[in-house]
Every structure is written in C-alpha cells, then in structure tokens.
XYZ file of C-alpha atoms in Angstrom:
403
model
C -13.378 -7.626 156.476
C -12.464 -11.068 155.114
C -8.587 -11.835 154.114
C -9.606 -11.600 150.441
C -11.090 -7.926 150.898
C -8.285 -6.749 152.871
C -5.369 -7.924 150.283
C -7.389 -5.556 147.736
C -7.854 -3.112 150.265
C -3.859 -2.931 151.135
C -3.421 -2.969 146.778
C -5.474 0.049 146.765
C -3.839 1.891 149.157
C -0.124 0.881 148.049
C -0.871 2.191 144.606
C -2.531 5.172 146.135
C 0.632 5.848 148.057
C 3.020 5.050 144.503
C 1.043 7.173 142.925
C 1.659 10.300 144.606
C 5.492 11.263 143.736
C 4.573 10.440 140.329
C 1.597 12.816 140.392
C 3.966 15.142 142.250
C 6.348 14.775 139.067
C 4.162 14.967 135.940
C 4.729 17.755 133.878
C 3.293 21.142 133.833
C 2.236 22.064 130.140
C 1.040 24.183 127.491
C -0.394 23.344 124.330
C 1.678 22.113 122.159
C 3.333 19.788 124.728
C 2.647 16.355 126.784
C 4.325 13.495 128.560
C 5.278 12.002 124.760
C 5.615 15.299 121.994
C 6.926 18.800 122.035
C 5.031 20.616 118.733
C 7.551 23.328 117.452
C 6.081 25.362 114.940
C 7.954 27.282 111.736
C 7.252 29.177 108.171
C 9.627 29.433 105.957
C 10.370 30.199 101.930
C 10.384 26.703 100.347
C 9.437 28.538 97.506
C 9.679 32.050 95.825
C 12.254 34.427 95.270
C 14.144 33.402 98.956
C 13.263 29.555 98.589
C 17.310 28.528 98.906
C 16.776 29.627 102.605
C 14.311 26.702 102.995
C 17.261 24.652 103.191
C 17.736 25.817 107.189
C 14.775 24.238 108.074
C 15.217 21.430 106.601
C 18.222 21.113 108.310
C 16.391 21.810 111.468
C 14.175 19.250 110.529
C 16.944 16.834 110.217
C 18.361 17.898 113.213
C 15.369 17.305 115.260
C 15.207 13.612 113.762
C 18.549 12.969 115.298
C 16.994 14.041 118.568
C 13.794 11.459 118.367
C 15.702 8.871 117.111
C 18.322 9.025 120.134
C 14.737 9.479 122.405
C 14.051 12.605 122.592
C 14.332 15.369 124.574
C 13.406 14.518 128.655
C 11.631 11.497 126.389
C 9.441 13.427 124.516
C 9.375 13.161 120.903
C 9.902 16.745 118.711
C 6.983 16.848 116.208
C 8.253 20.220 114.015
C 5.443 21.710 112.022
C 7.092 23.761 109.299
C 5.070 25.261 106.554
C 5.824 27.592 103.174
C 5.188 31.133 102.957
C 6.052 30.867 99.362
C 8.456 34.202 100.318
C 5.204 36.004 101.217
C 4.523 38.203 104.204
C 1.017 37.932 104.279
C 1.016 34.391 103.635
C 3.130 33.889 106.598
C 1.289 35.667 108.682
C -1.091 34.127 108.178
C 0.468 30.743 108.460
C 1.855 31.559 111.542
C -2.002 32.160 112.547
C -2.639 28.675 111.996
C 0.075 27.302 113.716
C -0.658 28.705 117.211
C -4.981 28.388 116.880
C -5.496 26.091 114.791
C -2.047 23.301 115.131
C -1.579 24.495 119.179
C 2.343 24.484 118.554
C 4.087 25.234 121.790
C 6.060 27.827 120.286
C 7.682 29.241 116.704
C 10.963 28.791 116.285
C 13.129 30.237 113.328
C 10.639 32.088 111.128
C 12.323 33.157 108.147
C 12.791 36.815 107.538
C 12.822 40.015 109.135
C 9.406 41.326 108.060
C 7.242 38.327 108.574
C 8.822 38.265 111.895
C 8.137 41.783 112.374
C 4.104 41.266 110.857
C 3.663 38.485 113.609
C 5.451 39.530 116.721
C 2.829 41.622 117.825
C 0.484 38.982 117.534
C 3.277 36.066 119.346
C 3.536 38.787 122.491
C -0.280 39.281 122.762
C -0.635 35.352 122.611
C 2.335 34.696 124.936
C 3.830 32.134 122.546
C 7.772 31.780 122.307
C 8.720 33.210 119.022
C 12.247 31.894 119.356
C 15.285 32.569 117.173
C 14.290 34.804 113.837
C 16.084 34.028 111.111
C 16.568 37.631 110.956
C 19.420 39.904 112.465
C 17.906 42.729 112.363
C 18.569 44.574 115.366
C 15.123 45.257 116.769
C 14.920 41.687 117.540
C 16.647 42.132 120.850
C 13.921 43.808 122.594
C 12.942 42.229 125.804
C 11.538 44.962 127.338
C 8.820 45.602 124.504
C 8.390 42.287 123.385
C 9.506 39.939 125.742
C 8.273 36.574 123.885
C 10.317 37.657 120.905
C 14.064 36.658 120.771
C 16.655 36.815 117.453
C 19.538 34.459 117.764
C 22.735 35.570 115.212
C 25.011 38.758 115.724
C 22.830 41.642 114.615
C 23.541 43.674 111.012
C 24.607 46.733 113.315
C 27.539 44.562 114.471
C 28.163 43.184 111.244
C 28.067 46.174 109.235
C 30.312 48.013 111.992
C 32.729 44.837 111.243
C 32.973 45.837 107.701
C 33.205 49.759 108.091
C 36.423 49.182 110.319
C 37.746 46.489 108.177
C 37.786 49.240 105.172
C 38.753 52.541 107.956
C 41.844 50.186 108.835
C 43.594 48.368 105.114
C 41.600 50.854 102.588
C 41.696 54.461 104.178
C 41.427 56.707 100.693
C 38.258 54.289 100.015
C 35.440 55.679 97.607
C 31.866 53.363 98.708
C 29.659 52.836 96.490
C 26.564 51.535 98.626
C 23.576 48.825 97.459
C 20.711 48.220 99.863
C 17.498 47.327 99.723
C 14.530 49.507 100.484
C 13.500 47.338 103.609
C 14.012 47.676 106.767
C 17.048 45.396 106.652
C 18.866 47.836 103.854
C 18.271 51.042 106.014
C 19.949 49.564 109.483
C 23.019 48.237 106.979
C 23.268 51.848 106.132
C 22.667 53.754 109.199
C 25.403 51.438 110.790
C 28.220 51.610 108.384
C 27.793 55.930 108.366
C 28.047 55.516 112.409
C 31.177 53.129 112.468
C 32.589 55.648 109.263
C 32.189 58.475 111.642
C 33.083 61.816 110.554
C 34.197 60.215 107.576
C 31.078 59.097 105.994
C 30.532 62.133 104.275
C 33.222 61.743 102.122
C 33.970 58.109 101.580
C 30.631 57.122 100.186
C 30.359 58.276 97.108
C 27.202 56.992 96.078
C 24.398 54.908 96.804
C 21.549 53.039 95.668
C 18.837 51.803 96.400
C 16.886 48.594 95.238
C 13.193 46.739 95.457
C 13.200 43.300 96.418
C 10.045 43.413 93.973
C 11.845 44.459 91.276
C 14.843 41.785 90.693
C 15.613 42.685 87.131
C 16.588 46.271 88.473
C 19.911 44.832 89.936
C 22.047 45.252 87.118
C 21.222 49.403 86.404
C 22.065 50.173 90.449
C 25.270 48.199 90.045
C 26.258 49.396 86.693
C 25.308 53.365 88.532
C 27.884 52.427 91.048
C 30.663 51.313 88.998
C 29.807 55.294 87.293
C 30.648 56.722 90.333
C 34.376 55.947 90.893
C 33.276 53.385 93.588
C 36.401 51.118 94.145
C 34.672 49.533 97.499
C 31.295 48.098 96.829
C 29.222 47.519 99.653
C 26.759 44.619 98.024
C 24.194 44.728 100.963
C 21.820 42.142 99.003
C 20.662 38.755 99.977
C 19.599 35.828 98.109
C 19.695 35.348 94.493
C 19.689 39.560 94.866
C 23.291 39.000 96.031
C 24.530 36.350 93.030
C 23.099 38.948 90.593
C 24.648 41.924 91.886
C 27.753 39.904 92.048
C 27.858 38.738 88.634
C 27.040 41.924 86.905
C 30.076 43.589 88.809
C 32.207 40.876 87.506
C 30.928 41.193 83.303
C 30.834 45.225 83.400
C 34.752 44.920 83.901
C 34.309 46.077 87.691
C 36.262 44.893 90.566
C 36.198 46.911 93.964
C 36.888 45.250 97.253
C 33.154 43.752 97.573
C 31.456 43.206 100.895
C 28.196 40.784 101.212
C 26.234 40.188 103.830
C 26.431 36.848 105.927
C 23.153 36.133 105.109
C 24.812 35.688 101.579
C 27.300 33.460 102.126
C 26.437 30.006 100.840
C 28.522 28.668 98.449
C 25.825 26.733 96.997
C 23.125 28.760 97.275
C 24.732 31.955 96.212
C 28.315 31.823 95.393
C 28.555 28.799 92.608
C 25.528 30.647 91.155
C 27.188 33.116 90.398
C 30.290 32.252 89.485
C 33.452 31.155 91.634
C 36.049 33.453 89.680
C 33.391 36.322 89.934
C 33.288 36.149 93.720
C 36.887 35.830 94.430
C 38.203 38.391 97.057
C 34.608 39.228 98.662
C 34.584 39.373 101.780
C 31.674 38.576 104.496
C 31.614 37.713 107.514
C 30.761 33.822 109.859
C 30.253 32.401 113.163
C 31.117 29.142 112.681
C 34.234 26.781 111.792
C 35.386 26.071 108.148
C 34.326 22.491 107.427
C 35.138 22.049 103.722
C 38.753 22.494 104.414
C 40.534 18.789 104.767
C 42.424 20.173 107.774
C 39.317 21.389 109.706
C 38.232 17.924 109.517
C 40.122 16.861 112.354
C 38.013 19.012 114.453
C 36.012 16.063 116.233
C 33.112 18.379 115.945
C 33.373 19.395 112.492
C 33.510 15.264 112.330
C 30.275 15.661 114.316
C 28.438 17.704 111.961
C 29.723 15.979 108.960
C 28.643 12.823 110.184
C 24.645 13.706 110.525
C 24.992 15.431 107.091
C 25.484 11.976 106.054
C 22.977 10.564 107.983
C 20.374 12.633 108.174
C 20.680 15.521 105.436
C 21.557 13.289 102.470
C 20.214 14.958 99.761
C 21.764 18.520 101.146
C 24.672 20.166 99.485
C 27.436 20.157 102.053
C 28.974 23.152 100.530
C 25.462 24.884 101.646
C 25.884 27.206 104.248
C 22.143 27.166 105.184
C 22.874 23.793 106.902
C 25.285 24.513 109.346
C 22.824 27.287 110.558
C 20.304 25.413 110.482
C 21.872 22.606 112.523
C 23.153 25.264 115.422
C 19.741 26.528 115.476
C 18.263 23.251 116.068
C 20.904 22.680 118.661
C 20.036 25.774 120.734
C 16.630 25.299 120.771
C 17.028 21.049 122.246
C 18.939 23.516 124.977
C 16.064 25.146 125.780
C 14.016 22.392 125.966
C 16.329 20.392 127.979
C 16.445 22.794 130.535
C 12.874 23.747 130.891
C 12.673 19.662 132.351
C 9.427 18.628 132.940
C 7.508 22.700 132.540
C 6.592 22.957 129.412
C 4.854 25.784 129.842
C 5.672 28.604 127.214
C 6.281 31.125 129.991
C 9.378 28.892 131.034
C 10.113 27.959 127.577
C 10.851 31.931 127.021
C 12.858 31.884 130.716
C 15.049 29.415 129.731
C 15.835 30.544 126.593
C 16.619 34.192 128.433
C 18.769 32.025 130.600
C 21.359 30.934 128.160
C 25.344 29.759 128.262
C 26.263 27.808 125.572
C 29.356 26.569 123.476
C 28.389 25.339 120.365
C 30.624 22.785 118.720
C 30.124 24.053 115.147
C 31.019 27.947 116.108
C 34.177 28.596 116.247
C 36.280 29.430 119.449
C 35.114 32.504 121.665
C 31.930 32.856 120.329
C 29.435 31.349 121.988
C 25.477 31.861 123.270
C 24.983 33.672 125.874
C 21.121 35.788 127.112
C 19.758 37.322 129.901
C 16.164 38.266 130.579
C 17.683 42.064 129.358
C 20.082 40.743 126.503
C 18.002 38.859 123.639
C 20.826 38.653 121.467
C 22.001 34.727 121.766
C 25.348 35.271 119.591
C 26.687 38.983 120.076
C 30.585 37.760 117.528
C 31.516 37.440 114.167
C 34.619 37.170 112.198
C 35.632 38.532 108.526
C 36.282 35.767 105.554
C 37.592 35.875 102.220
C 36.424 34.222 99.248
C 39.378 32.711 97.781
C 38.173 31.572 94.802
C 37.359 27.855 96.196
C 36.288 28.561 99.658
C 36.082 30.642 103.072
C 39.560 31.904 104.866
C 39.366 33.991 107.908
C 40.944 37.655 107.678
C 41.395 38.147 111.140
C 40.249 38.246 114.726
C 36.441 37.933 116.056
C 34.767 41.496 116.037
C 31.498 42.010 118.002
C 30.245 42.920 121.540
C-alpha cells in the first residue's frame, strides 16, 4: 500500500470510528419528528358559534414561535399544524383524520372541546398517537387505564362545580338554585356534581332547573327568564361562550340579580365579560388557576412581567384582557416540558410517558397549584380558586379548593 493509499485508508477508518457515538446518539422517532422539526397537530373553532376560543391556539402558536426563535426544543424546530373545525364535531373529526394520515403530526395537542375530543379519542388510542391536553375538563378525560394515549390538562368540572356548591353550603345556607346547563355531556357532569357536593340538601335548595341546546342560542333568554319565575336567588349559569354573555345579560335587563356562578371556561373578560356588559357581570363569581395580571400590583410578579412581555412580542394583535391567552400560553409551556424531557426519543410512546411523568411549577399559575401526573393520574392540574367580578376585573374570594 503506497503512503498516499494509506493516509485515505487511516481517513476512512477515523471517520468510521467518529461516526459511531454519533450513530449511537441519533434520535429514535416517529412520524411527525426528525433531527430538525417536531409536527404538533391541533383543531380548533376559529370560526362558529365557539370561535373566541380560537384565541388559545393562537396563543399556542405564539408561544411555540418564542420556542424556535430561541432554537428550539433539543434544536428542533416546532412546526404546529392547527386547523378550523368551524365549531363542528364532524368536521373535526375529520380534521383530526387528516392530521395523523395524511400531515403525520407526532401527536394532537389541545383539541378544542369536549365532544370532538370524545368523537376522536377512540380513534387517537387505536392509532397510538398522543392526544395531549383537551381543552376540555370534562372528567372522563383522566382515564389512563381505558385510554391511555388520551390526557386532559385543567382541574376537572367535578372539582369545579364541588368548589361552587361549598362556596354557596358555607356564606348562602337558606339558598334557592336555580340551575342552567346545557344538554351535553358537559351540562350533565356540572349537575351531577353540584347535587353530590349539596348532599342531602340538594333536594331542597334547587329549586329549578333548565335545560338548554347549544343548537338553539336564541332559547337562552326563556330558560333564564323561567328561572328568575322560580324564586331562584342563586343562579348557577353553567353556559360557555357567547351562551354565557347571553344568559348573563338577560339576568341583568329582566331586573334579576342572584349570586351568579359561571364556569371558568367563561371567564374572559374580552371574550365574554365586556360583551356582555361590565355592570351586568359584577359580583359573579368563577373560578382560575392562574395569577391576576391586569392588576398594576401583580405586575411586579417577574413572571407576570414574563408573560406580559411575549404578549408584546409575540401576541400583538391579542387582547390582553383575554383570558384565552394566558391558557393558551401555559398550555404551550407544558407541552415544550414534555418535549424537553422525552430528549432525543421522539417516539409517541415516550411522548405519552413523559407527559404521565409530570412535576411542574408554572410561572403564570398561581402559588400551590402546580402540574403534577402519573401513569394512573391524567389530570395535570387537580386546584382552583374562587374570583369575583368586581365590576373592572378578577379578585380572589378565598383559598385554593381542589384535590
């Protein structure tokens, strides 16, 4: 072998050697991940009837364009798919469909909704594909056992509704409830939980209640004005979206004001409250996870700082007094957990261990509630806490309630 083979000889065999530990390191993946991109998949209502609850995905979008632009997560780049159902279930479906076959997303994260989530998780589970953080607390969403690829992320409506049932039991004992839920899934586990946490007391504290069609929006103002009939002087306003800011403002112009409950779902000052009317929503009460941030005082909280800061940046054209954006920026958060600690497997099977694996303080939630799961608890935030509306804003009422 002359000198000028062996030198290429030796080259070969020195990269050979390099080579190894990097092979050794590479990263194990699914589709819908690679040595540069991380696909993350989501539907939600940009449009119809629930379209203000696009807003949390665009704040997840933002979110996730913080991430890239500070290099990514283990230096891969999140590309987030996120498509409109238009509010409908079958759409959805269907959309989800097409994220998984057709876009080969590595998982769904944050699908709006509790039955679109329900339509598709049979389909997630069959597939093995993360379906990560519903934007849905319904309580069947903490079901490992059953559906072990499916995982909720906020306190559940059992907990919540138990929250407010306790909250009346303890300042409004003579109470007369008049009830408004929907005829979902969603309205029947608000109800079933506040009659458990009333106890024997149910029977004769709710005087009356009614039930509405998401279908049928126009209907609102008949079921509240029925309620106000009854003698109701707590009303239960178990109603989401523009549903909510209806029910809310027909209360106010029939000349009826009970101690009103609305779910957190509802919350939004933008989205729900302002719609309706600040002086109509004064005193309601609801419930939150996370720290005021419209107060001037909270604003010393360097993470409230944190959070205002990429509103700027990234979520310009958001309205800060927008609930939706704070949830969608913890969201967003939890998930770049997930990924961080799955390293270089990117396989969905560890995607759904790691996010079963979870211990997490949040800067934006407020102190002792935090994100915890186990591969037998797939309920990430398990806390809440009762606020007022005060006419301008949120004030806590008390201490955290929850698990």
């Amino acid at each position: 072998m002359n000198s000028h083979m062996f030198h290429l000889a030796s080259l070969a065999f020195m990269a050979a050697c390099m080579a190894c530990p990097v092979a050794s390191a590479q990263g194990k993946y699914d589709p819908g991940a690679s040595d540069t991109e991380i696909k993350v998949g989501n539907v939600t209502a940009y449009t119809g009837e629930f379209a203000e609850y696009g807003q949390v995905a665009r704040a997840e979008a933002a979110y996730f364009r913080k991430i890239n632009d500070e290099g990514g997560i283990n230096g891969r780049k999140i590309d987030f798919v996120s498509v409109d159902s238009g509010s409908n279930v079958q759409t959805a479906v269907a959309l989800a469909h097409k994220l998984v076959d057709e876009e080969q997303v590595l998982l769904l994260v944050s699908v709006f909704g509790a039955a679109s989530n329900l339509a598709i998780r049979p389909y997630m589970n069959e597939k093995h594909v993360p379906q990560l953080f519903v934007a849905s607390n319904a309580s069947t969403f903490d079901d490992p056992q059953h559906f072990p690829w499916t995982m909720g992320w906020e306190a559940s409506r059992h907990t919540e509704a138990a929250a407010y049932a306790r909250y009346i039991l303890r300042n409004k004992p003579d109470a007369k409830i008049g009830v408004l839920y929907g005829s979902d899934e969603a309205g029947h586990e608000y109800v079933s939980a506040i009659r458990e946490a009333l106890g024997e007391k149910a029977a004769t504290m709710i005087v009356k209640e009614e039930v509405f069609s998401y279908g049928d929006p126009a209907g609102i103002g008949a079921h509240v004005a029925a309620l106000k009939d009854s003698g109701a002087n707590v009303f239960l306003n178990m109603t989401f979206g523009q549903f909510a800011t209806a029910a809310i403002r027909k209360a106010y112009d029939i000349d009826w004001h009970p101690l009103q409950f609305i779910p957190n779902g509802s919350l939004s000052i933008a989205a729900f409250i302002e719609p309706a009317g600040l002086e109509r929503a004064n005193g309601i009460i609801t419930n939150a996870r996370s720290k005021g941030w419209s107060d001037p005082r909270s604003r010393q909280d360097p993470d409230v700082r944190a959070f205002l800061a990429w509103m700027k940046q990234y979520n310009t054209e958001a309205n800060e007094r927008d609930a939706n954006n704070v949830y969608g920026y913890e969201v967003a958060q939890t998930l770049v957990a997930v990924l961080k600690q799955c390293g270089n497997d990117l396989t969905r099977e560890n995607v759904m261990k790691q996010a079963a694996s979870l211990n997490l303080e949040l800067g934006m939630l407020r102190p002792g509630i935090r994100i915890s799961t186990s591969p037998t608890d797939y309920r990430p935030i398990k806390q809440l806490y009762l606020v007022r509306f005060n006419g301008q804003q949120w004030v806590p009422t008390g201490d955290i309630a929850g698990d």
